[in-house]
CSV table of C-alpha atoms in Angstrom, one decimal:
chain,number,residue,atom,x,y,z
A,1,MET,CA,37.2,10.9,2.9
A,2,ARG,CA,34.2,9.7,0.9
A,3,LYS,CA,36.4,7.4,-1.0
A,4,PHE,CA,37.6,5.9,2.3
A,5,ALA,CA,34.1,5.3,3.5
A,6,THR,CA,33.1,3.7,0.1
A,7,THR,CA,36.2,1.4,0.3
A,8,ILE,CA,35.4,0.4,3.9
A,9,LEU,CA,31.7,-0.5,3.0
A,10,ILE,CA,32.7,-2.5,-0.1
A,11,LEU,CA,35.6,-4.4,1.6
A,12,THR,CA,33.4,-5.2,4.7
A,13,SER,CA,30.7,-6.6,2.5
A,14,LEU,CA,33.3,-8.6,0.4
A,15,PHE,CA,35.4,-10.1,3.2
A,16,CYS,CA,33.0,-10.4,6.2
A,17,ALA,CA,30.3,-12.1,4.3
A,18,LYS,CA,27.4,-14.4,4.7
A,19,ALA,CA,26.6,-17.4,2.6
A,20,GLN,CA,24.9,-17.0,-0.7
A,21,THR,CA,23.6,-20.6,-0.9
A,22,SER,CA,24.4,-22.7,2.2
A,23,ILE,CA,23.2,-25.8,0.5
A,24,SER,CA,24.6,-28.2,3.1
A,25,PHE,CA,22.8,-26.3,5.8
A,26,GLN,CA,19.6,-26.4,3.8
A,27,HIS,CA,19.8,-30.2,3.8
A,28,LEU,CA,19.4,-30.2,7.6
A,29,GLY,CA,15.7,-29.7,6.9
A,30,ASN,CA,13.8,-28.4,9.9
A,31,ALA,CA,16.6,-29.3,12.4
A,32,THR,CA,17.2,-25.7,13.5
A,33,PHE,CA,15.3,-22.4,13.8
A,34,GLN,CA,17.7,-20.9,11.3
A,35,ASN,CA,16.4,-23.2,8.6
A,36,ASN,CA,13.1,-21.4,8.8
A,37,LEU,CA,14.9,-18.2,7.7
A,38,ILE,CA,15.8,-20.0,4.5
A,39,ASN,CA,12.4,-21.5,4.0
A,40,PRO,CA,9.6,-20.0,6.1
A,41,SER,CA,7.4,-23.1,5.9
A,42,LEU,CA,9.9,-25.3,7.8
A,43,ILE,CA,8.8,-25.8,11.4
A,44,PRO,CA,11.5,-26.9,13.8
A,45,GLU,CA,11.0,-29.5,16.5
A,46,GLY,CA,10.2,-28.0,19.9
A,47,LYS,CA,7.8,-25.5,21.5
A,48,LEU,CA,9.8,-22.4,22.4
A,49,PHE,CA,12.8,-21.1,20.5
A,50,ILE,CA,15.2,-18.4,21.7
A,51,GLY,CA,18.2,-16.9,20.0
A,52,LEU,CA,20.5,-14.4,21.8
A,53,PRO,CA,22.5,-11.7,20.0
A,54,VAL,CA,25.5,-12.9,18.0
A,55,ILE,CA,25.9,-16.3,19.6
A,56,SER,CA,22.7,-17.6,17.9
A,57,GLY,CA,24.0,-17.0,14.4
A,58,VAL,CA,27.1,-15.9,12.6
A,59,HIS,CA,27.5,-16.6,8.9
A,60,ALA,CA,30.3,-15.9,6.4
A,61,ASN,CA,30.7,-16.5,2.7
A,62,VAL,CA,32.8,-15.3,-0.3
A,63,ASN,CA,32.3,-16.3,-3.9
A,64,SER,CA,35.0,-15.1,-6.3
A,65,LYS,CA,36.4,-16.4,-9.6
A,66,VAL,CA,39.9,-15.6,-8.5
A,67,SER,CA,41.7,-16.4,-5.3
A,68,TYR,CA,44.3,-14.4,-3.3
A,69,ASN,CA,47.1,-16.5,-4.9
A,70,ASP,CA,45.6,-15.8,-8.4
A,71,VAL,CA,46.1,-12.0,-7.9
A,72,PHE,CA,49.2,-11.8,-5.7
A,73,THR,CA,52.6,-13.5,-6.0
A,74,LYS,CA,55.6,-13.3,-3.8
A,75,GLU,CA,59.1,-12.7,-5.1
A,76,SER,CA,61.9,-12.6,-2.5
A,77,ASP,CA,60.5,-10.4,0.3
A,78,ARG,CA,58.1,-8.5,-2.0
A,79,THR,CA,54.4,-9.2,-2.8
A,80,LEU,CA,53.5,-8.3,-6.4
A,81,VAL,CA,50.2,-8.2,-8.3
A,82,ASP,CA,50.1,-10.8,-11.1
A,83,ILE,CA,47.6,-9.4,-13.6
A,84,SER,CA,48.2,-11.9,-16.3
A,85,LYS,CA,47.6,-14.8,-13.9
A,86,MET,CA,44.4,-13.2,-12.6
A,87,VAL,CA,43.1,-12.6,-16.1
A,88,GLY,CA,43.9,-16.2,-17.1
A,89,GLU,CA,41.5,-17.5,-14.3
A,90,LEU,CA,38.6,-15.3,-15.4
A,91,GLN,CA,35.6,-16.6,-17.4
A,92,LYS,CA,33.5,-14.5,-19.9
A,93,GLN,CA,31.3,-13.1,-17.1
A,94,ASN,CA,32.5,-12.9,-13.5
A,95,MET,CA,31.3,-11.9,-10.1
A,96,LEU,CA,32.6,-11.2,-6.6
A,97,SER,CA,29.5,-11.8,-4.5
A,98,THR,CA,28.9,-11.9,-0.7
A,99,LYS,CA,26.3,-11.5,2.0
A,100,ALA,CA,27.0,-11.0,5.7
A,101,SER,CA,24.6,-11.6,8.6
A,102,VAL,CA,24.6,-11.7,12.3
A,103,ASN,CA,21.5,-12.8,14.3
A,104,LEU,CA,20.5,-10.1,16.8
A,105,LEU,CA,17.5,-11.9,18.3
A,106,HIS,CA,14.9,-14.5,17.5
A,107,VAL,CA,11.9,-15.9,19.4
A,108,GLY,CA,9.6,-18.6,18.1
A,109,TYR,CA,6.6,-20.3,19.7
A,110,ARG,CA,4.6,-23.4,18.6
A,111,LEU,CA,0.9,-23.2,19.2
A,112,LYS,CA,-1.0,-26.3,20.2
A,113,ALA,CA,-2.6,-26.6,16.8
A,114,GLY,CA,0.8,-26.7,15.2
A,115,PRO,CA,1.6,-23.3,13.7
A,116,LEU,CA,4.9,-21.5,14.5
A,117,LEU,CA,4.8,-17.8,15.3
A,118,SER,CA,8.2,-16.0,15.2
A,119,PHE,CA,10.0,-12.7,15.5
A,120,THR,CA,13.5,-12.2,14.1
A,121,ALA,CA,16.1,-9.4,13.9
A,122,ASN,CA,19.2,-9.6,11.8
A,123,GLU,CA,22.1,-7.3,10.8
A,124,ARG,CA,23.1,-7.7,7.2
A,125,ILE,CA,25.9,-6.5,4.9
A,126,GLU,CA,25.8,-7.5,1.2
A,127,GLY,CA,28.0,-6.8,-1.8
A,128,ASP,CA,28.0,-7.9,-5.4
A,129,PHE,CA,30.4,-6.8,-8.2
A,130,LEU,CA,29.7,-8.1,-11.7
A,131,TYR,CA,32.2,-7.6,-14.5
A,132,PRO,CA,33.1,-9.1,-17.9
A,133,LYS,CA,36.6,-10.5,-18.6
A,134,GLN,CA,37.1,-8.4,-21.7
A,135,MET,CA,36.9,-5.2,-19.7
A,136,VAL,CA,39.7,-6.4,-17.4
A,137,GLU,CA,41.8,-7.5,-20.4
A,138,TYR,CA,41.4,-4.1,-22.1
A,139,VAL,CA,42.3,-2.1,-19.0
A,140,PHE,CA,45.1,-4.2,-17.4
A,141,THR,CA,46.8,-6.5,-19.9
A,142,ARG,CA,46.3,-6.4,-23.6
A,143,GLY,CA,46.0,-2.6,-23.9
A,144,ASN,CA,44.4,-0.9,-26.8
A,145,HIS,CA,47.1,-2.0,-29.2
A,146,GLU,CA,45.6,-5.5,-28.9
A,147,PHE,CA,42.2,-4.2,-29.8
A,148,LEU,CA,43.1,-2.0,-32.8
A,149,ASN,CA,40.0,-1.3,-35.0
A,150,GLU,CA,38.0,-3.7,-32.8
A,151,ASP,CA,34.9,-2.8,-30.8
A,152,VAL,CA,35.1,-3.8,-27.1
A,153,LYS,CA,31.6,-3.9,-25.7
A,154,VAL,CA,31.2,-3.6,-22.0
A,155,SER,CA,27.8,-4.8,-20.6
A,156,LYS,CA,26.5,-6.8,-17.6
A,157,LEU,CA,28.6,-4.5,-15.4
A,158,GLY,CA,27.1,-3.8,-12.0
A,159,LEU,CA,28.0,-2.9,-8.4
A,160,ARG,CA,26.0,-2.9,-5.2
A,161,ALA,CA,26.9,-2.9,-1.5
A,162,SER,CA,24.5,-2.3,1.3
A,163,HIS,CA,24.3,-2.3,5.1
A,164,PHE,CA,20.9,-2.7,6.6
A,165,ARG,CA,18.9,-4.2,9.5
A,166,GLU,CA,15.7,-6.3,9.2
A,167,PHE,CA,12.9,-7.1,11.6
A,168,GLY,CA,10.6,-10.0,10.7
A,169,LEU,CA,7.3,-11.4,11.8
A,170,GLY,CA,6.7,-14.9,10.6
A,171,LEU,CA,4.0,-17.5,10.5
A,172,ALA,CA,4.3,-21.2,9.4
A,173,ALA,CA,1.2,-23.4,9.5
A,174,PRO,CA,0.1,-26.9,8.3
A,175,VAL,CA,-2.8,-26.5,5.9
A,176,ASN,CA,-3.5,-30.2,6.0
A,177,ASP,CA,-1.6,-33.5,6.4
A,178,GLN,CA,0.4,-32.9,3.2
A,179,LEU,CA,0.9,-29.1,2.8
A,180,THR,CA,2.7,-26.6,5.1
A,181,VAL,CA,3.0,-22.9,4.1
A,182,GLY,CA,5.0,-20.1,5.6
A,183,ILE,CA,5.3,-16.3,5.2
A,184,ARG,CA,7.5,-13.6,6.8
A,185,ALA,CA,7.0,-9.9,6.6
A,186,LYS,CA,10.2,-7.8,7.1
A,187,TYR,CA,10.7,-4.2,8.0
A,188,LEU,CA,14.0,-2.8,6.8
A,189,ILE,CA,16.2,0.1,7.9
A,190,GLY,CA,19.0,1.0,5.6
A,191,PHE,CA,22.3,2.5,6.8
A,192,ALA,CA,24.6,2.7,3.8
A,193,ASN,CA,24.4,1.9,0.1
A,194,VAL,CA,26.7,2.1,-3.0
A,195,SER,CA,25.3,1.0,-6.3
A,196,VAL,CA,25.8,1.2,-10.0
A,197,PRO,CA,22.7,0.1,-12.0
A,198,GLY,CA,23.1,-3.2,-13.9
A,199,ASN,CA,22.1,-1.8,-17.3
A,200,VAL,CA,25.4,0.1,-17.9
A,201,LYS,CA,26.6,-0.2,-21.6
A,202,ALA,CA,29.8,1.0,-23.1
A,203,THR,CA,31.7,0.6,-26.4
A,204,LEU,CA,35.4,1.2,-26.7
A,205,ARG,CA,37.3,1.2,-30.1
A,206,SER,CA,41.0,1.9,-30.7
A,207,ASN,CA,41.5,3.6,-34.1
A,208,GLY,CA,44.8,2.1,-35.4
A,209,GLU,CA,45.4,4.8,-38.0
A,210,ALA,CA,44.7,7.9,-36.0
A,211,PHE,CA,45.8,6.4,-32.7
A,212,GLN,CA,42.6,7.6,-31.1
A,213,LEU,CA,40.2,6.0,-28.5
A,214,GLU,CA,36.6,6.2,-29.5
A,215,SER,CA,34.2,5.7,-26.7
A,216,SER,CA,30.4,5.8,-26.0
A,217,TRP,CA,28.7,5.3,-22.6
A,218,GLU,CA,25.0,4.7,-21.6
A,219,ASN,CA,23.1,4.5,-18.3
A,220,VAL,CA,26.1,5.2,-16.1
A,221,MET,CA,25.2,6.3,-12.6
A,222,TYR,CA,27.0,6.0,-9.3
A,223,ARG,CA,24.6,6.3,-6.3
A,224,THR,CA,25.5,6.5,-2.6
A,225,SER,CA,23.7,7.0,0.7
A,226,GLY,CA,25.1,7.4,4.2
A,227,LEU,CA,28.8,7.4,3.2
A,228,ASP,CA,29.5,10.9,4.8
A,229,ILE,CA,27.8,9.7,8.0
A,230,TYR,CA,30.1,6.6,8.1
A,231,ASP,CA,33.0,8.9,7.5
A,232,GLU,CA,31.8,11.2,10.3
A,233,THR,CA,31.9,14.3,8.2
A,234,GLU,CA,28.1,14.7,8.4
A,235,GLY,CA,25.5,13.7,11.0
A,236,ASP,CA,25.8,11.4,13.9
A,237,LEU,CA,26.7,7.8,13.2
A,238,GLY,CA,25.3,6.4,16.5
A,239,SER,CA,21.8,7.8,16.1
A,240,HIS,CA,21.9,6.9,12.4
A,241,LEU,CA,22.5,3.2,13.2
A,242,LEU,CA,19.6,3.3,15.7
A,243,MET,CA,17.0,4.8,13.4
A,244,ASN,CA,16.8,6.9,10.2
A,245,SER,CA,14.5,7.6,7.3
A,246,ASN,CA,16.0,4.9,5.0
A,247,LYS,CA,13.0,2.5,5.2
A,248,GLY,CA,12.0,-0.6,3.3
A,249,PHE,CA,9.9,-3.7,3.2
A,250,ALA,CA,10.3,-7.3,2.1
A,251,ILE,CA,8.6,-10.7,2.3
A,252,ASP,CA,9.7,-14.3,2.4
A,253,ILE,CA,7.4,-17.1,1.3
A,254,GLY,CA,7.8,-20.9,1.4
A,255,GLY,CA,5.9,-24.1,1.1
A,256,THR,CA,6.4,-27.8,1.8
A,257,TYR,CA,4.3,-30.5,0.2
A,258,LYS,CA,4.4,-34.2,1.1
A,259,LEU,CA,3.6,-36.1,-2.1
A,260,ASN,CA,3.4,-39.4,-0.2
A,261,ARG,CA,5.2,-41.2,2.6
A,262,TYR,CA,8.4,-41.4,0.5
A,263,TYR,CA,8.7,-38.0,-1.4
A,264,THR,CA,8.5,-34.4,-0.3
A,265,ILE,CA,9.1,-31.2,-2.3
A,266,THR,CA,9.9,-27.9,-0.6
A,267,GLY,CA,10.8,-24.4,-1.8
A,268,SER,CA,11.0,-20.8,-1.0
A,269,ILE,CA,11.4,-17.3,-2.3
A,270,VAL,CA,13.1,-14.8,0.0
A,271,ASP,CA,14.0,-11.1,0.0
A,272,ILE,CA,11.2,-9.9,-2.3
A,273,GLY,CA,11.6,-6.3,-1.3
A,274,PHE,CA,13.3,-2.9,-1.5
A,275,ILE,CA,14.8,0.0,0.5
A,276,ASN,CA,14.1,3.7,-0.2
A,277,TRP,CA,17.3,5.6,0.4
A,278,LYS,CA,16.7,9.2,1.5
A,279,GLU,CA,19.5,10.3,3.9
A,280,ASN,CA,22.9,11.7,2.9
A,281,ILE,CA,22.3,11.1,-0.8
A,282,ARG,CA,25.0,11.9,-3.4
A,283,ASN,CA,24.6,10.7,-6.9
A,284,GLU,CA,27.1,11.0,-9.8
A,285,VAL,CA,25.4,10.8,-13.2
A,286,LEU,CA,27.2,10.4,-16.5
A,287,GLY,CA,25.0,11.5,-19.3
A,288,ASP,CA,24.9,9.3,-22.4
A,289,THR,CA,28.2,10.3,-24.0
A,290,SER,CA,30.4,9.7,-27.1
A,291,PHE,CA,33.8,11.1,-27.5
A,292,VAL,CA,37.2,10.7,-29.1
A,293,TYR,CA,40.4,10.7,-26.9
A,294,ASN,CA,43.6,11.8,-28.7
A,295,GLY,CA,46.0,11.2,-25.7
A,296,VAL,CA,48.1,13.8,-23.8
A,297,ASP,CA,50.7,16.3,-24.8
A,298,LEU,CA,54.0,15.1,-23.2
A,299,ALA,CA,55.3,18.6,-23.1
A,300,GLU,CA,52.7,19.4,-20.4
A,301,ILE,CA,53.2,16.2,-18.4
A,302,GLY,CA,54.5,18.1,-15.4
A,303,ASN,CA,51.0,18.2,-13.7
A,304,ILE,CA,49.7,14.8,-14.6
A,305,GLN,CA,46.4,15.2,-12.7
A,306,GLN,CA,45.5,18.4,-14.4
A,307,THR,CA,46.6,17.1,-17.7
A,308,LEU,CA,44.3,14.0,-17.4
A,309,GLU,CA,41.4,16.2,-16.3
A,310,ASP,CA,41.8,18.6,-19.2
A,311,SER,CA,42.4,15.8,-21.8
A,312,LEU,CA,40.2,12.9,-20.6
A,313,PHE,CA,37.9,13.6,-17.7
A,314,ASP,CA,36.4,16.7,-19.2
A,315,LYS,CA,35.2,14.5,-22.0
A,316,PHE,CA,32.6,13.0,-19.6
A,317,ASN,CA,29.4,14.9,-19.2
A,318,THR,CA,28.9,14.4,-15.5
A,319,SER,CA,26.4,15.9,-13.1
A,320,GLU,CA,25.7,15.6,-9.4
A,321,ASN,CA,22.3,15.4,-7.7
A,322,PHE,CA,20.8,14.5,-4.3
A,323,ASP,CA,17.7,12.7,-5.4
A,324,PRO,CA,16.4,9.8,-3.2
A,325,TYR,CA,16.3,6.5,-4.9
A,326,ARG,CA,15.2,2.9,-4.4
A,327,SER,CA,17.3,-0.3,-4.5
A,328,TRP,CA,15.9,-3.8,-4.7
A,329,LEU,CA,17.2,-6.7,-2.7
A,330,PRO,CA,18.6,-9.7,-4.7
A,331,VAL,CA,15.8,-12.3,-4.7
A,332,THR,CA,16.8,-15.8,-3.8
A,333,VAL,CA,14.8,-18.9,-5.0
A,334,GLN,CA,15.5,-22.4,-3.8
A,335,GLY,CA,13.8,-25.8,-4.1
A,336,SER,CA,14.5,-29.3,-2.9
A,337,TRP,CA,13.2,-32.8,-3.8
A,338,ILE,CA,13.5,-35.1,-0.8
A,339,TYR,CA,13.4,-38.9,-0.7
A,340,HIS,CA,12.6,-40.4,2.7
A,341,TYR,CA,14.6,-43.6,2.6
A,342,SER,CA,13.8,-44.3,6.3
A,343,PRO,CA,12.6,-42.3,9.3
A,344,GLN,CA,16.2,-41.5,10.0
A,345,THR,CA,17.6,-41.0,6.5
A,346,ASP,CA,16.7,-38.5,3.8
A,347,PHE,CA,18.2,-37.9,0.3
A,348,TYR,CA,18.1,-34.3,-1.1
A,349,VAL,CA,18.4,-32.8,-4.5
A,350,THR,CA,18.5,-29.0,-4.4
A,351,ALA,CA,18.7,-26.1,-6.9
A,352,ALA,CA,19.0,-22.4,-5.9
A,353,SER,CA,19.2,-19.2,-7.8
A,354,ARG,CA,19.9,-15.6,-7.0
A,355,LEU,CA,18.8,-12.6,-9.1
A,356,ILE,CA,21.6,-10.0,-9.0
A,357,GLN,CA,21.0,-6.8,-11.0
A,358,ARG,CA,19.1,-8.7,-13.8
A,359,GLN,CA,21.6,-11.6,-13.8
A,360,ILE,CA,20.6,-15.1,-12.5
A,361,LYS,CA,23.3,-17.1,-10.7
A,362,MET,CA,22.6,-20.8,-10.1
A,363,ALA,CA,23.8,-23.3,-7.5
A,364,TYR,CA,23.1,-27.0,-7.2
A,365,GLY,CA,23.5,-29.7,-4.6
A,366,ALA,CA,22.7,-33.3,-3.7
A,367,GLY,CA,23.2,-35.0,-0.4
A,368,VAL,CA,22.1,-37.3,2.4
A,369,THR,CA,20.9,-36.3,5.9
A,370,GLN,CA,21.0,-38.8,8.8
A,371,LYS,CA,19.4,-38.5,12.2
A,372,PHE,CA,21.0,-40.2,15.2
A,373,GLY,CA,18.2,-40.2,17.8
A,374,ARG,CA,16.8,-36.8,18.9
A,375,ALA,CA,20.2,-35.3,19.8
A,376,PHE,CA,22.2,-35.3,16.6
A,377,THR,CA,21.5,-34.7,12.9
A,378,GLY,CA,24.2,-34.5,10.2
A,379,SER,CA,24.3,-33.9,6.4
A,380,LEU,CA,26.9,-34.5,3.7
A,381,SER,CA,26.4,-32.9,0.3
A,382,VAL,CA,28.0,-32.4,-3.1
A,383,THR,CA,27.7,-28.8,-4.1
A,384,LYS,CA,28.1,-26.8,-7.3
A,385,LEU,CA,28.2,-23.0,-6.6
A,386,PRO,CA,28.2,-20.3,-9.2
A,387,GLN,CA,31.5,-20.1,-11.2
A,388,GLN,CA,33.0,-22.9,-9.0
A,389,PHE,CA,33.8,-26.5,-9.6
A,390,PHE,CA,32.1,-29.4,-7.7
A,391,ASN,CA,33.0,-29.6,-4.0
A,392,VAL,CA,31.7,-31.2,-0.7
A,393,GLY,CA,29.9,-29.6,2.1
A,394,ALA,CA,28.8,-30.8,5.6
A,395,ALA,CA,26.5,-29.7,8.4
A,396,PHE,CA,25.4,-30.9,11.8
A,397,THR,CA,23.3,-30.0,14.8
A,398,ALA,CA,23.7,-31.4,18.3
A,399,LYS,CA,21.3,-30.9,21.2
A,400,GLY,CA,21.9,-31.4,24.9
A,401,GLY,CA,19.0,-30.3,27.2
A,402,PRO,CA,17.7,-26.9,26.0
A,403,VAL,CA,21.0,-26.0,24.2
A,404,GLN,CA,21.4,-26.7,20.5
A,405,LEU,CA,24.6,-26.2,18.6
A,406,TYR,CA,24.9,-26.1,14.8
A,407,MET,CA,27.6,-25.7,12.2
A,408,ALA,CA,27.7,-25.9,8.4
A,409,VAL,CA,30.6,-25.6,5.9
A,410,ASP,CA,30.6,-25.7,2.1
A,411,GLN,CA,33.7,-26.1,-0.1
A,412,ILE,CA,35.6,-28.2,2.4
A,413,ILE,CA,37.8,-30.4,0.1
A,414,ASN,CA,41.4,-29.1,-0.2
A,415,PHE,CA,40.3,-25.9,1.6
A,416,ASN,CA,43.2,-23.4,1.8
A,417,VAL,CA,42.5,-19.7,2.4
A,418,PRO,CA,45.1,-18.3,-0.1
A,419,GLU,CA,43.9,-20.7,-2.8
A,420,SER,CA,40.2,-20.6,-2.0
A,421,GLN,CA,37.9,-18.9,-4.4
A,422,ALA,CA,34.7,-19.6,-2.4
A,423,PHE,CA,33.8,-20.7,1.1
A,424,ASP,CA,30.6,-20.8,3.2
A,425,PHE,CA,30.6,-21.1,7.0
A,426,ARG,CA,28.0,-20.7,9.7
A,427,PHE,CA,27.6,-21.6,13.3
A,428,GLY,CA,25.5,-20.7,16.3
A,429,MET,CA,23.8,-21.8,19.5
A,430,ASN,CA,20.1,-21.8,20.1
A,431,PHE,CA,17.9,-22.5,23.1
A,432,VAL,CA,15.0,-25.0,22.4
A,433,ILE,CA,12.6,-25.5,25.2
A,434,GLY,CA,10.0,-28.3,25.2
A,435,GLN,CA,9.2,-31.1,22.8
A,436,ARG,CA,6.1,-31.9,20.8
A,437,GLN,CA,4.9,-35.3,19.8
A,438,GLU,CA,3.1,-34.7,16.5
A,439,LYS,CA,2.4,-35.9,13.0
A,440,SER,CA,5.3,-35.8,10.7
A,441,GLU,CA,3.4,-33.7,8.3
A,442,ALA,CA,3.4,-30.8,10.8
A,443,SER,CA,7.1,-30.3,10.3
A,444,GLY,CA,6.8,-31.2,6.7
A,445,LEU,CA,9.9,-33.4,6.2
A,446,SER,CA,10.4,-36.5,8.3
A,447,ARG,CA,8.5,-39.8,8.2
A,448,GLY,CA,8.5,-40.3,11.9
A,449,PRO,CA,6.1,-42.1,14.3
A,450,ILE,CA,2.4,-41.0,14.1
A,451,GLN,CA,0.9,-40.6,17.6
A,452,GLY,CA,-2.1,-43.0,18.2
A,453,ALA,CA,-2.0,-44.5,14.7
A,454,LYS,CA,-2.4,-48.3,14.3
A,455,GLY,CA,-0.3,-49.9,11.6
A,456,ILE,CA,3.0,-49.7,9.9
A,457,ASP,CA,5.5,-47.1,10.8
A,458,THR,CA,4.1,-46.5,14.3
A,459,ASN,CA,5.0,-47.4,17.9
A,460,VAL,CA,1.6,-48.9,18.7
A,461,PHE,CA,0.7,-52.6,18.5
A,462,LEU,CA,-2.8,-53.9,19.4
A,463,GLY,CA,-3.6,-50.6,21.1
A,464,LYS,CA,-0.5,-50.7,23.4
A,465,SER,CA,2.8,-48.8,23.0
A,466,VAL,CA,5.8,-51.0,22.0
A,467,LYS,CA,9.4,-50.3,21.2
A,468,THR,CA,10.3,-50.6,17.5
A,469,LYS,CA,13.7,-52.3,17.1
A,470,LYS,CA,14.0,-51.3,13.4
A,471,ARG,CA,12.2,-50.9,10.1
A,472,ASP,CA,12.6,-53.1,7.0
A,473,GLY,CA,10.9,-51.4,4.1
A,474,ILE,CA,7.2,-51.2,4.9
A,475,TYR,CA,7.5,-53.5,8.0
A,476,SER,CA,8.1,-52.5,11.6
A,477,ILE,CA,10.3,-55.0,13.6
A,478,ILE,CA,9.3,-55.3,17.3
A,479,LYS,CA,10.1,-57.7,20.1
A,480,LYS,CA,8.2,-61.0,20.3
A,481,GLN,CA,5.1,-60.3,22.4
A,482,LYS,CA,3.6,-62.5,25.1
A,483,ARG,CA,0.4,-64.3,24.5
A,484,ARG,CA,-2.5,-62.3,25.7
A,485,GLU,CA,-5.5,-64.1,27.4
A,486,LEU,CA,-9.0,-63.2,26.3
A,487,LYS,CA,-11.0,-62.0,29.3
A,488,SER,CA,-14.7,-62.8,29.3
A,489,LYS,CA,-17.0,-59.8,30.0
A,490,ARG,CA,-20.1,-61.9,30.8
A,491,THR,CA,-22.0,-61.1,34.0
A,492,LYS,CA,-23.7,-63.6,36.3
A,493,LYS,CA,-27.1,-62.5,34.9
A,494,ASP,CA,-25.9,-63.4,31.4
A,495,ASN,CA,-24.8,-66.9,32.6
A,496,ASP,CA,-28.2,-67.5,34.3
A,497,VAL,CA,-30.1,-66.5,31.1
A,498,GLN,CA,-27.9,-68.8,29.1
A,499,LYS,CA,-28.6,-71.8,31.5
A,500,LYS,CA,-32.3,-71.2,31.3
A,501,SER,CA,-32.1,-71.1,27.5
A,502,LEU,CA,-30.2,-74.4,27.5
A,503,ASN,CA,-32.7,-76.1,29.9
A,504,GLY,CA,-35.6,-75.0,27.8
A,505,ARG,CA,-34.1,-76.4,24.7
A,506,THR,CA,-33.4,-79.7,26.6
A,507,GLY,CA,-37.0,-80.0,27.7
A,508,GLN,CA,-38.3,-79.4,24.2
A,509,LYS,CA,-36.0,-82.1,22.9
A,510,ASN,CA,-37.3,-84.7,25.4
A,511,THR,CA,-41.0,-83.9,24.5
A,512,ASP,CA,-40.3,-84.5,20.9
A,513,ASN,CA,-38.7,-87.8,21.7
A,514,GLU,CA,-41.8,-89.0,23.5
C-alpha cells in the first residue's frame, strides 16, 4: 500500500502540474495580481484585489525530454513500450520536472501612498526527477554486455515530490520614482514528501572474464513523510490536510528599477525556504556499499523473488529509521530587461533559472507586450525552456468592470498532446475594484501619463487637460487649440494711478519746453 501512495503522489505531481517558468505570463508585467506572485515588487493597477478559491488561478506545466509517443507505440490493437526510441531522444542529463498550484485565496489593497499589502494562500504539488542517459541505457537497452570492463558512473540522480500549502503576507512599495521593492513571507504546511538526495553516486562495472557485476554505492537514501496517512493505513487524512506538525518557512523578494524613461530592469528570487518533516516518517538508508554480483543459480529459479533476495538484494546494507528531516524548496530566480517603446508597447528579454537538488536549469525568452486601452493587454514571446527547442508563447488579460480574466500558454506551435514534451498553461478570474491615477514609477513598468506634470508625455497643456491623439518619439500630438485671450487683471485704482503718472509726466514736459 505504501508503494501505491508513493505512486499516486509522484504521478499527481508529474501530470497535474504547474508551470516552471511561465515566461509569456511574466511578460504581462504588472497586469494581474498573479504577476506579483512571480515578482513581489510588481504592483498591479487598481485599489482592491480579490481572488476566490480555484477560479482565481489554476496552473499546469510538464517539462520532459520524452513525449508519450516517444515511449509508447501502437501495433494493431496493442500499445507497446518502445525503449530504444525513448533512449534515442534522451540527452546526457535529463529531467521530468513539474509544479502544480491552485489559488485558494488572495486579497490585496493599495494604500494612498502607493504600497500594496497582500495576503495569499496556495495549494502546491511539485515533482522533479533527475536522471542520466547512461543509467537508462545500462538498465533497459544495451545491457551489461555492452559495457564489458567499462565503468558506468551514475551521478546527478535525484528525486523529490511534495504536497504542501503556503500562506503569504506581502508588501510592495515604491522607494522613490525609480525603485520599487517587494517581499513576501510564507508559512508552509507540508502534507506528503518523497525524496532522494541529489548527491547519490554509484559505479557499475561488468567483468567480462568472470561474468560478474561489480558495484559501489554512496549517499543513497529514500525519505518519505505522510504516505501511510494518504494510504489511510495510519492517522486521519482529513485532519492531516487541515493542520499537522510538518511546518516550514520561505520568503520571496523582488525589485524593479527604472533606469530612465526608456529602460527598466526587474527581477526576483522566490521560494527561499524549507519544510521540516516530522509526521509519519519512514526512511530507507543504504549504507555506502561495494559488492560483486555473480548472478543466480538457474536450478533454484522456481521462487524468483526469494532467489533475487538471496543473491542480489541481500548484498545491499540497508536500514530503516524514523528520523525527522528537512527538505529545501527549489529556488527560482528570474530577471527581465524592458524597453518601453511607447506607453502602450514594451519589449522584454528574460532569463530564469531554477535550482533543483544542486542542479541549475535555465530558461530564456524575448517578446513584446501591447496594451489596448485599459481593458486589454497581450504578450507574444519566443521561449527556450530547459531541454526544449525554441517555441512561441502568448498571454492576455481582459477586464470588464471589476472582473478580470487572464490566460497564458507557452509551447503553442504544433502543440499535440501525444507529441508534446513540455507545456505551460494557466488561467483565472480576478476581481479588481477601483482605479488609481498615479506616477508610472509606482507600478514600476509602464511609461504612462504623469498626473499634474507639464511637458512631454502628459495629458496637460498650458495648465489644462487635453486629449493626446498619439505620440511620435518624444513629442505628444494633440488637437489644434483655440487662441486664448489674455485677460487684464488691472483694477480701477491701478488705472487711476497710471493716469496721474502720465499727467505728471506731461506737465513736466511742458515746463521744460517753456
